[in-house]
PDB file of N, CA and C in Angstrom:
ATOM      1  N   UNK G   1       0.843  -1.182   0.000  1.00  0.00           N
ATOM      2  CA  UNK G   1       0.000   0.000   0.000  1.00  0.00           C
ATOM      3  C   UNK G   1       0.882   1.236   0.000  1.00  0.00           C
ATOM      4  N   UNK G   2       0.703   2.682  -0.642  1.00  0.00           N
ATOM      5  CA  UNK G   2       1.090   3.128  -0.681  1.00  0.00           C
ATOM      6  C   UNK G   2       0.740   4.569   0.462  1.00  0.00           C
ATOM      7  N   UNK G   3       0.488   3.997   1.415  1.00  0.00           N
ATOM      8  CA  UNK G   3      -0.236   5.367   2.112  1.00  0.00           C
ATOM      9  C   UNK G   3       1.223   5.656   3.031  1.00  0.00           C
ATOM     10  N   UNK G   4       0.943   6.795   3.980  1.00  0.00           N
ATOM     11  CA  UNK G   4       1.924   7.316   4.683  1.00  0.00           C
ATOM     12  C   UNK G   4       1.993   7.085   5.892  1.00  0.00           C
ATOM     13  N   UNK G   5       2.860   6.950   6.619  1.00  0.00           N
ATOM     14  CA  UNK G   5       2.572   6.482   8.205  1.00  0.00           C
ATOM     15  C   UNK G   5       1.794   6.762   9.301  1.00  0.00           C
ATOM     16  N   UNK G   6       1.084   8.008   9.167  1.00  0.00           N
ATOM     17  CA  UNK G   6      -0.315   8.047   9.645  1.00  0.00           C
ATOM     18  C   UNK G   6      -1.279   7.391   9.642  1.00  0.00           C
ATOM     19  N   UNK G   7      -1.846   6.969  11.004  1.00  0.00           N
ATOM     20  CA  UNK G   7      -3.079   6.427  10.740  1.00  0.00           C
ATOM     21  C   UNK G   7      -4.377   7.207  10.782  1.00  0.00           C
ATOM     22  N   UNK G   8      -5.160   7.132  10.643  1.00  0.00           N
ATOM     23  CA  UNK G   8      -6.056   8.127  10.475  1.00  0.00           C
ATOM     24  C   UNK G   8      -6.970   6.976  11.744  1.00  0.00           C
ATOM     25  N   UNK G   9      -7.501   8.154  12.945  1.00  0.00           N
ATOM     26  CA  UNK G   9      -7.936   7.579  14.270  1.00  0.00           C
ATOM     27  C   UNK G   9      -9.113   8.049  15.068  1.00  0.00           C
ATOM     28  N   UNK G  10      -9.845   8.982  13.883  1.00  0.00           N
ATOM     29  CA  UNK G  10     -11.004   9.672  14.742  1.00  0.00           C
ATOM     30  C   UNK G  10     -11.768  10.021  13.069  1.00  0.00           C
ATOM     31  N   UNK G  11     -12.880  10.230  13.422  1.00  0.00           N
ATOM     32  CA  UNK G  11     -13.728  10.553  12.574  1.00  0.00           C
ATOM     33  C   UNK G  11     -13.707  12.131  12.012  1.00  0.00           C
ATOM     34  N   UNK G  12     -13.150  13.093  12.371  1.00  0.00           N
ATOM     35  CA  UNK G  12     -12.881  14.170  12.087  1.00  0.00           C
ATOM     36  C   UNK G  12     -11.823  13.893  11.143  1.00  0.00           C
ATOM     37  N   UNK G  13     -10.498  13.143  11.438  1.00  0.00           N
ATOM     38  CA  UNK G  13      -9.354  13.454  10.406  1.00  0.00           C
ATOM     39  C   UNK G  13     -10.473  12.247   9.334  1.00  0.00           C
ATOM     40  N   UNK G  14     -10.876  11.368   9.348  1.00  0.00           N
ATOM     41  CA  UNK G  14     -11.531  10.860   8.477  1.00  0.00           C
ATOM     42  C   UNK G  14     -12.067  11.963   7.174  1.00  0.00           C
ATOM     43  N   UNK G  15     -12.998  12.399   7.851  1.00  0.00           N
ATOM     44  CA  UNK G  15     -13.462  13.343   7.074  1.00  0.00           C
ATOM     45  C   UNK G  15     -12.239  14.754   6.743  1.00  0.00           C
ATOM     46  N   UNK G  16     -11.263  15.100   7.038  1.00  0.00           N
ATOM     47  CA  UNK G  16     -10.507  16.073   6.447  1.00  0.00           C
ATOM     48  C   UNK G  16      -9.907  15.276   5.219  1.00  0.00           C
ATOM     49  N   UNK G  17      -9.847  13.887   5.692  1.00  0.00           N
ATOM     50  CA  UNK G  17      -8.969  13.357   4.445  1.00  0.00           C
ATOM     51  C   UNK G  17     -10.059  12.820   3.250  1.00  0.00           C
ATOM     52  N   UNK G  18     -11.452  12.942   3.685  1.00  0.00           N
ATOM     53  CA  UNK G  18     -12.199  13.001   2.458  1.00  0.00           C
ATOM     54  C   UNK G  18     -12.101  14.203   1.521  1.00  0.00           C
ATOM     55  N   UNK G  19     -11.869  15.212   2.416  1.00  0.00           N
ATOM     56  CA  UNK G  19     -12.366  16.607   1.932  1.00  0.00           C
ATOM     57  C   UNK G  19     -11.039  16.870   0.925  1.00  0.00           C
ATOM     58  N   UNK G  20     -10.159  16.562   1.406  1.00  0.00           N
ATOM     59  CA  UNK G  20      -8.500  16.818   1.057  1.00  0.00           C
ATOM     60  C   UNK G  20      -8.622  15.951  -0.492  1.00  0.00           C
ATOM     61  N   UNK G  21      -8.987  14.830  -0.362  1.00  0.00           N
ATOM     62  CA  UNK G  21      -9.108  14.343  -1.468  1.00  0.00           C
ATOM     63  C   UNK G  21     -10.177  15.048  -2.983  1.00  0.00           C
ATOM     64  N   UNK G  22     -11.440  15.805  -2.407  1.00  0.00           N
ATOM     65  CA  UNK G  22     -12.173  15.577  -3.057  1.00  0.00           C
ATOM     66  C   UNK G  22     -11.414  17.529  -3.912  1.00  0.00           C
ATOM     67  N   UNK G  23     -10.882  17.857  -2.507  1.00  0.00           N
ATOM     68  CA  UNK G  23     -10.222  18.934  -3.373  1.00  0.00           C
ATOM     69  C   UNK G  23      -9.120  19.144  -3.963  1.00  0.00           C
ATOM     70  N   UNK G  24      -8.683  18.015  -4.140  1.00  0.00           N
ATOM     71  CA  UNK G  24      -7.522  17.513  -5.367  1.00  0.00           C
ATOM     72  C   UNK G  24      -6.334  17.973  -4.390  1.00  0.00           C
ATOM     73  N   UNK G  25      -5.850  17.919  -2.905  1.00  0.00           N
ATOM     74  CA  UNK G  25      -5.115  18.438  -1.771  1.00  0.00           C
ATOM     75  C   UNK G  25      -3.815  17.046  -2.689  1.00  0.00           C
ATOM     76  N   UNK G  26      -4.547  16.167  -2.292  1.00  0.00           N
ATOM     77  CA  UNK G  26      -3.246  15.105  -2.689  1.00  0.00           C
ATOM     78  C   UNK G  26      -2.787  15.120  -3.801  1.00  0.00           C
ATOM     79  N   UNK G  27      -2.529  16.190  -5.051  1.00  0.00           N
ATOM     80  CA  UNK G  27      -2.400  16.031  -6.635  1.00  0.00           C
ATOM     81  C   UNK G  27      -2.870  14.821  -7.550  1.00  0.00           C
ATOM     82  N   UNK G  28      -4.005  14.007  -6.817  1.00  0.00           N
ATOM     83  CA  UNK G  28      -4.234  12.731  -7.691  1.00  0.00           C
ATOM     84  C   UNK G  28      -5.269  13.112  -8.806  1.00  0.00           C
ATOM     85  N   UNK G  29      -4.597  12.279  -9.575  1.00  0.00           N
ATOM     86  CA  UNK G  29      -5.584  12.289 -11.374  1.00  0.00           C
ATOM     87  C   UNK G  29      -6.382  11.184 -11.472  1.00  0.00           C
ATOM     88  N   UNK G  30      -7.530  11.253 -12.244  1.00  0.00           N
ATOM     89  CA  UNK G  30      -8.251  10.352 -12.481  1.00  0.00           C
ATOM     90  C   UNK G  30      -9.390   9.651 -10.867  1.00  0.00           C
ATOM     91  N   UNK G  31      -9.013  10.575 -10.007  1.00  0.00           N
ATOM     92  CA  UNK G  31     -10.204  10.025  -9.160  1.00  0.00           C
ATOM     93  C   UNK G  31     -11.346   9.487  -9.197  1.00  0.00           C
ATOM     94  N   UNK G  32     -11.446   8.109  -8.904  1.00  0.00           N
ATOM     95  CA  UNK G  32     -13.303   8.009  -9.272  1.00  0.00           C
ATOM     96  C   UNK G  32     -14.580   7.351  -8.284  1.00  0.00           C
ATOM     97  N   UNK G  33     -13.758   7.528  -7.139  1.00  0.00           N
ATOM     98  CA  UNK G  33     -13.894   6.856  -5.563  1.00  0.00           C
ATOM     99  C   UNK G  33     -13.276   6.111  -4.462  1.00  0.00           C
ATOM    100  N   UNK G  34     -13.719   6.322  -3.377  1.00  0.00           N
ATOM    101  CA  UNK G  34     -13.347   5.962  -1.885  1.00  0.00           C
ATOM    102  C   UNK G  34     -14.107   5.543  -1.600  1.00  0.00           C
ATOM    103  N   UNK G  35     -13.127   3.989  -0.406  1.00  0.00           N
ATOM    104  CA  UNK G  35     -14.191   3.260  -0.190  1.00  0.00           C
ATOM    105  C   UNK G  35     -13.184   2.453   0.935  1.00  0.00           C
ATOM    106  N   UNK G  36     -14.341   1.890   1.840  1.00  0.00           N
ATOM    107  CA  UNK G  36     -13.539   1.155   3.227  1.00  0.00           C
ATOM    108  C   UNK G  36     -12.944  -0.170   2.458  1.00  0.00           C
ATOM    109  N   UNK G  37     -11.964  -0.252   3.365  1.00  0.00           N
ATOM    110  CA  UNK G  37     -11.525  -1.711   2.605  1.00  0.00           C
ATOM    111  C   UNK G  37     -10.177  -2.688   3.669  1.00  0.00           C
ATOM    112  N   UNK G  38      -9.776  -3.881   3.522  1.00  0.00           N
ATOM    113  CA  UNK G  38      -9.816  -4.810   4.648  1.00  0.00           C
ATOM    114  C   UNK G  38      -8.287  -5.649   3.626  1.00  0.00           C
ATOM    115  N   UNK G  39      -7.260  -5.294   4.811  1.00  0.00           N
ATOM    116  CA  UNK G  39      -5.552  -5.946   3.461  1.00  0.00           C
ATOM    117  C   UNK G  39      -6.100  -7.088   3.666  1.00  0.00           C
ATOM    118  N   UNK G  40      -5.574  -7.769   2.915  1.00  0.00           N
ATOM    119  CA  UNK G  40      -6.052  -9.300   2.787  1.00  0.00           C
ATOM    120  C   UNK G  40      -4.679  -9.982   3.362  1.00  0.00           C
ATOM    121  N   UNK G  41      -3.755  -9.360   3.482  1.00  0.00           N
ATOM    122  CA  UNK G  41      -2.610  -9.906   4.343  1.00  0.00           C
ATOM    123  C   UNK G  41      -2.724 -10.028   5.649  1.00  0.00           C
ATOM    124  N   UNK G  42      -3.042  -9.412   6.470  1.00  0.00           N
ATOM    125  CA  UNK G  42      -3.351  -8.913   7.988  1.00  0.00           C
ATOM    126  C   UNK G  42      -4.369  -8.862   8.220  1.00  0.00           C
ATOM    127  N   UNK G  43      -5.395  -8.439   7.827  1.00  0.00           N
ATOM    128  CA  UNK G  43      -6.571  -8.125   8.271  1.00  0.00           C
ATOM    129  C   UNK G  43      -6.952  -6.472   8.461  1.00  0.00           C
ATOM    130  N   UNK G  44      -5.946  -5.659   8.527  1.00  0.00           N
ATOM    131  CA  UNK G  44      -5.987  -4.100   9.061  1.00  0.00           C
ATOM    132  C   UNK G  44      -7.096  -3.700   7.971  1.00  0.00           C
ATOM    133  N   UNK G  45      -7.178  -2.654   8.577  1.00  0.00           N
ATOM    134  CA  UNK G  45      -8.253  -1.293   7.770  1.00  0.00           C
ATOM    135  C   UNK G  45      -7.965  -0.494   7.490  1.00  0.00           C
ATOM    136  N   UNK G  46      -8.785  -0.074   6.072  1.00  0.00           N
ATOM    137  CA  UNK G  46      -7.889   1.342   5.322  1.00  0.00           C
ATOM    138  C   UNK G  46      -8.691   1.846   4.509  1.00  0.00           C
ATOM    139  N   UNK G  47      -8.942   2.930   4.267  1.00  0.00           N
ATOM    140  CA  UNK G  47      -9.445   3.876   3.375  1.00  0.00           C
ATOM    141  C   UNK G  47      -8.663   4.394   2.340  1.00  0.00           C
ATOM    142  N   UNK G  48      -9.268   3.474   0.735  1.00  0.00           N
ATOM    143  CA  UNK G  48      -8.631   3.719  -0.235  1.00  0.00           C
ATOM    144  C   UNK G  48      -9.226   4.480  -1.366  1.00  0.00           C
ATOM    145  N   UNK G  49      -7.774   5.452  -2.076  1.00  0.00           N
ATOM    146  CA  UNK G  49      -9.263   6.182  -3.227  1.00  0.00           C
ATOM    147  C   UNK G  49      -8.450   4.974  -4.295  1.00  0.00           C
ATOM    148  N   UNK G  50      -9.368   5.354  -5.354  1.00  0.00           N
ATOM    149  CA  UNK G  50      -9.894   4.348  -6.635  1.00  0.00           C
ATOM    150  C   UNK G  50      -9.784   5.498  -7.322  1.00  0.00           C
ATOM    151  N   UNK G  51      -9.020   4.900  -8.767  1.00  0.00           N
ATOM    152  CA  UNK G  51      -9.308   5.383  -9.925  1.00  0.00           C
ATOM    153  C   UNK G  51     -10.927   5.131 -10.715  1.00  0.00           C
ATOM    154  N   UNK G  52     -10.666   5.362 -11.569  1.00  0.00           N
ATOM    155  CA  UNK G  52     -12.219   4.509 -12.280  1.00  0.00           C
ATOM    156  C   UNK G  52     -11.728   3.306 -13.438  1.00  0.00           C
ATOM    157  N   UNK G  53     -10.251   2.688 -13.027  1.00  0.00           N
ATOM    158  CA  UNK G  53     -10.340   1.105 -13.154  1.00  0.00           C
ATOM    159  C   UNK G  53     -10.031   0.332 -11.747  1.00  0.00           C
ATOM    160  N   UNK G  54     -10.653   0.785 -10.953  1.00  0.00           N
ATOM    161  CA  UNK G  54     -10.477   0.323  -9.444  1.00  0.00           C
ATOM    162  C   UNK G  54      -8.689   0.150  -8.949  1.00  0.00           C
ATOM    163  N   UNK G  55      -8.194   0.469  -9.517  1.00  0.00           N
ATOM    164  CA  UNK G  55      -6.896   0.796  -8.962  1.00  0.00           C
ATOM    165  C   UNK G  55      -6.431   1.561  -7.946  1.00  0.00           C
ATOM    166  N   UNK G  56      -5.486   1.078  -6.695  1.00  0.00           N
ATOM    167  CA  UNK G  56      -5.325   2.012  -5.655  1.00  0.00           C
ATOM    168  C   UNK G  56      -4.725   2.984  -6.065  1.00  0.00           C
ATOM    169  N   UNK G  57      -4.746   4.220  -6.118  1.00  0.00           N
ATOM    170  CA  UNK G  57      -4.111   5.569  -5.888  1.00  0.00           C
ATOM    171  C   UNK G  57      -3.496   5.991  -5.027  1.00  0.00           C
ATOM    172  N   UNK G  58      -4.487   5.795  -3.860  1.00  0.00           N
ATOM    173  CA  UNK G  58      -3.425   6.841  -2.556  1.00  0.00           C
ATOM    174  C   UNK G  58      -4.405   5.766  -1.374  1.00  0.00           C
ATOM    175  N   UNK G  59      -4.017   5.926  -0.149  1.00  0.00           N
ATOM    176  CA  UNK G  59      -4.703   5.032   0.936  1.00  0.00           C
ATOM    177  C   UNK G  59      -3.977   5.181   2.197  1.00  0.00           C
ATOM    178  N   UNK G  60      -4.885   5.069   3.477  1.00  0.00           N
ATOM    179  CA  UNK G  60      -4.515   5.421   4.942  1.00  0.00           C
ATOM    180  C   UNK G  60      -5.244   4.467   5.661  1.00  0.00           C
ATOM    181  N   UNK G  61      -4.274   3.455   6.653  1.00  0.00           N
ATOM    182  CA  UNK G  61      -4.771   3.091   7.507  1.00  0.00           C
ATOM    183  C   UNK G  61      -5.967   3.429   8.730  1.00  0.00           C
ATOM    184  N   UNK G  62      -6.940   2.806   8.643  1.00  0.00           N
ATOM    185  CA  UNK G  62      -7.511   3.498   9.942  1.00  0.00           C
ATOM    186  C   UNK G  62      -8.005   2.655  10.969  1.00  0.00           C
ATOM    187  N   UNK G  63      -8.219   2.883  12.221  1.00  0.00           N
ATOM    188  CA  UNK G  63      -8.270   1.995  13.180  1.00  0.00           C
ATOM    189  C   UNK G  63      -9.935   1.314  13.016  1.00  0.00           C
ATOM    190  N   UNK G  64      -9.968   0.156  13.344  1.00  0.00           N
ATOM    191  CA  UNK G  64     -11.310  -0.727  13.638  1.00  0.00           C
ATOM    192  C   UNK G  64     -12.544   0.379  13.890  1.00  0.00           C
ATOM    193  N   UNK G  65     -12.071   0.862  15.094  1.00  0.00           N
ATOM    194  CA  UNK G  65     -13.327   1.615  15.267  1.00  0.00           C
ATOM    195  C   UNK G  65     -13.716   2.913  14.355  1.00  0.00           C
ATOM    196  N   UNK G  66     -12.728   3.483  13.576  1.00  0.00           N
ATOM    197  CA  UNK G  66     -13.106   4.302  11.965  1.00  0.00           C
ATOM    198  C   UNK G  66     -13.357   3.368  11.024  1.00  0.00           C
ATOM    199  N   UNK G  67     -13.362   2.615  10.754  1.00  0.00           N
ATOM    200  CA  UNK G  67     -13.763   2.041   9.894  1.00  0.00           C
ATOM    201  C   UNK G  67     -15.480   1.265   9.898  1.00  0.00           C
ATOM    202  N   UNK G  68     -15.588   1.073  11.116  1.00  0.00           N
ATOM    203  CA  UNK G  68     -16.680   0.148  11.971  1.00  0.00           C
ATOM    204  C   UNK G  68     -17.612   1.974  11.689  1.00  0.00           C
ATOM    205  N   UNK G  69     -17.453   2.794  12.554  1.00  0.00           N
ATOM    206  CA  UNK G  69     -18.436   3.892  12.549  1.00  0.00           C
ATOM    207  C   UNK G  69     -18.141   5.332  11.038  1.00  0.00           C
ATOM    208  N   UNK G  70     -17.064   4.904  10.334  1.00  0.00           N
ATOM    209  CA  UNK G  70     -16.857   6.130   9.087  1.00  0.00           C
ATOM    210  C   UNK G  70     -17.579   5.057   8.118  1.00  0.00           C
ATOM    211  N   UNK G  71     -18.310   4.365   8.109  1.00  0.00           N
ATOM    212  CA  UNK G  71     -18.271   4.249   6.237  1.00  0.00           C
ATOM    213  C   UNK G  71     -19.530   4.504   6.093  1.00  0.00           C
ATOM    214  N   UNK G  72     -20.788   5.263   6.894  1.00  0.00           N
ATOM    215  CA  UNK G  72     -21.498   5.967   5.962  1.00  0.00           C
ATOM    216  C   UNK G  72     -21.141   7.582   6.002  1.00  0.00           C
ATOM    217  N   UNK G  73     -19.878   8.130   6.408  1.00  0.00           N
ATOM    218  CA  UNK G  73     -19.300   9.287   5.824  1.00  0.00           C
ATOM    219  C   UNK G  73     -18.346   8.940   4.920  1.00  0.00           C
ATOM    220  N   UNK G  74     -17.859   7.801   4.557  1.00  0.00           N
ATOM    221  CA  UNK G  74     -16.805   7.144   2.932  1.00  0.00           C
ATOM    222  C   UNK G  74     -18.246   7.400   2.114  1.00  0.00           C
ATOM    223  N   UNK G  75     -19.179   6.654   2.110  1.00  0.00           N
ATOM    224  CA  UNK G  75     -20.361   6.300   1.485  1.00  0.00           C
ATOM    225  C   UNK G  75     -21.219   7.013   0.682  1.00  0.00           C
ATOM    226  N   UNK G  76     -21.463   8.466   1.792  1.00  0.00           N
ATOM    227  CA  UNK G  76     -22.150   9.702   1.432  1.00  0.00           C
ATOM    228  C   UNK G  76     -21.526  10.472   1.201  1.00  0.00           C
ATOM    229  N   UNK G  77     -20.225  10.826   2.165  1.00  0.00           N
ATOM    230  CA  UNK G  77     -19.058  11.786   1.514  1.00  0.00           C
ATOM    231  C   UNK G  77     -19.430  12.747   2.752  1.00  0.00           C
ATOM    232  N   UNK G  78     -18.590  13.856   3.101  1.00  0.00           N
ATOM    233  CA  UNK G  78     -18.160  14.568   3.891  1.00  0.00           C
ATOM    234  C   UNK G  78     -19.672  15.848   3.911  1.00  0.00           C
ATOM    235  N   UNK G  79     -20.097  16.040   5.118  1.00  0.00           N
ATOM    236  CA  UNK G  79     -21.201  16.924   5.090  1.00  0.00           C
ATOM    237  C   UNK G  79     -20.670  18.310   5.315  1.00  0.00           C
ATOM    238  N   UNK G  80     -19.215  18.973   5.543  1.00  0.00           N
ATOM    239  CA  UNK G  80     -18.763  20.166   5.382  1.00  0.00           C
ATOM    240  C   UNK G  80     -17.783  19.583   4.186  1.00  0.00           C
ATOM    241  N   UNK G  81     -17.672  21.486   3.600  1.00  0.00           N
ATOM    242  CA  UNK G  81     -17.236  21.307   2.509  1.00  0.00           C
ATOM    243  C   UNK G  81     -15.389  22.125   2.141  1.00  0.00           C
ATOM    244  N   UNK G  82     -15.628  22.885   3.357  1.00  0.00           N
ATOM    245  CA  UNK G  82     -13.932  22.952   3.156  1.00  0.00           C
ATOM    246  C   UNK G  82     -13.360  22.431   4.937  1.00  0.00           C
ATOM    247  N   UNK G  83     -11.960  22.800   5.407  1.00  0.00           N
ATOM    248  CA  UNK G  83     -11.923  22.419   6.275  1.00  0.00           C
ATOM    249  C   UNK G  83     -11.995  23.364   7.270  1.00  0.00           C
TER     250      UNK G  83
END
């Protein structure tokens, strides 16, 4: 995975790193969604964006309990719009 050593651990940075994404913060091209998702090596949790051939782009670990209570803000997307 290519994410950065942060984990992302509360539902607030959750949502900054939606927002960050959706305002092109990370320079990624071709965005075409985010979505919870489970390594198949370990088991950990992570929030990955997707191109639109489902390819990882960019991605951040996040703990059980963001993942368990963020994915109907992955789902619906961030209800503020800057940070």
């Amino acid at each position: 995975m290519n994410q950065e050593t942060s984990m992302i651990t509360n539902l607030e940075d959750l949502e900054t790193f939606l927002i960050s994404v959706e305002n092109g913060g990370f320079g990624l091209i071709n965005v075409a969604g985010i979505a919870m998702a489970t390594n198949n090596k370990d088991g950990r949790r992570f929030v990955a964006v997707l191109d639109d051939k489902h390819q990882l782009l960019l991605s951040r670990w996040v703990t059980e309990e963001v993942f368990q209570t963020g994915q109907d803000l992955v789902r619906n997307g961030p209800s503020r719009t800057t940070h």
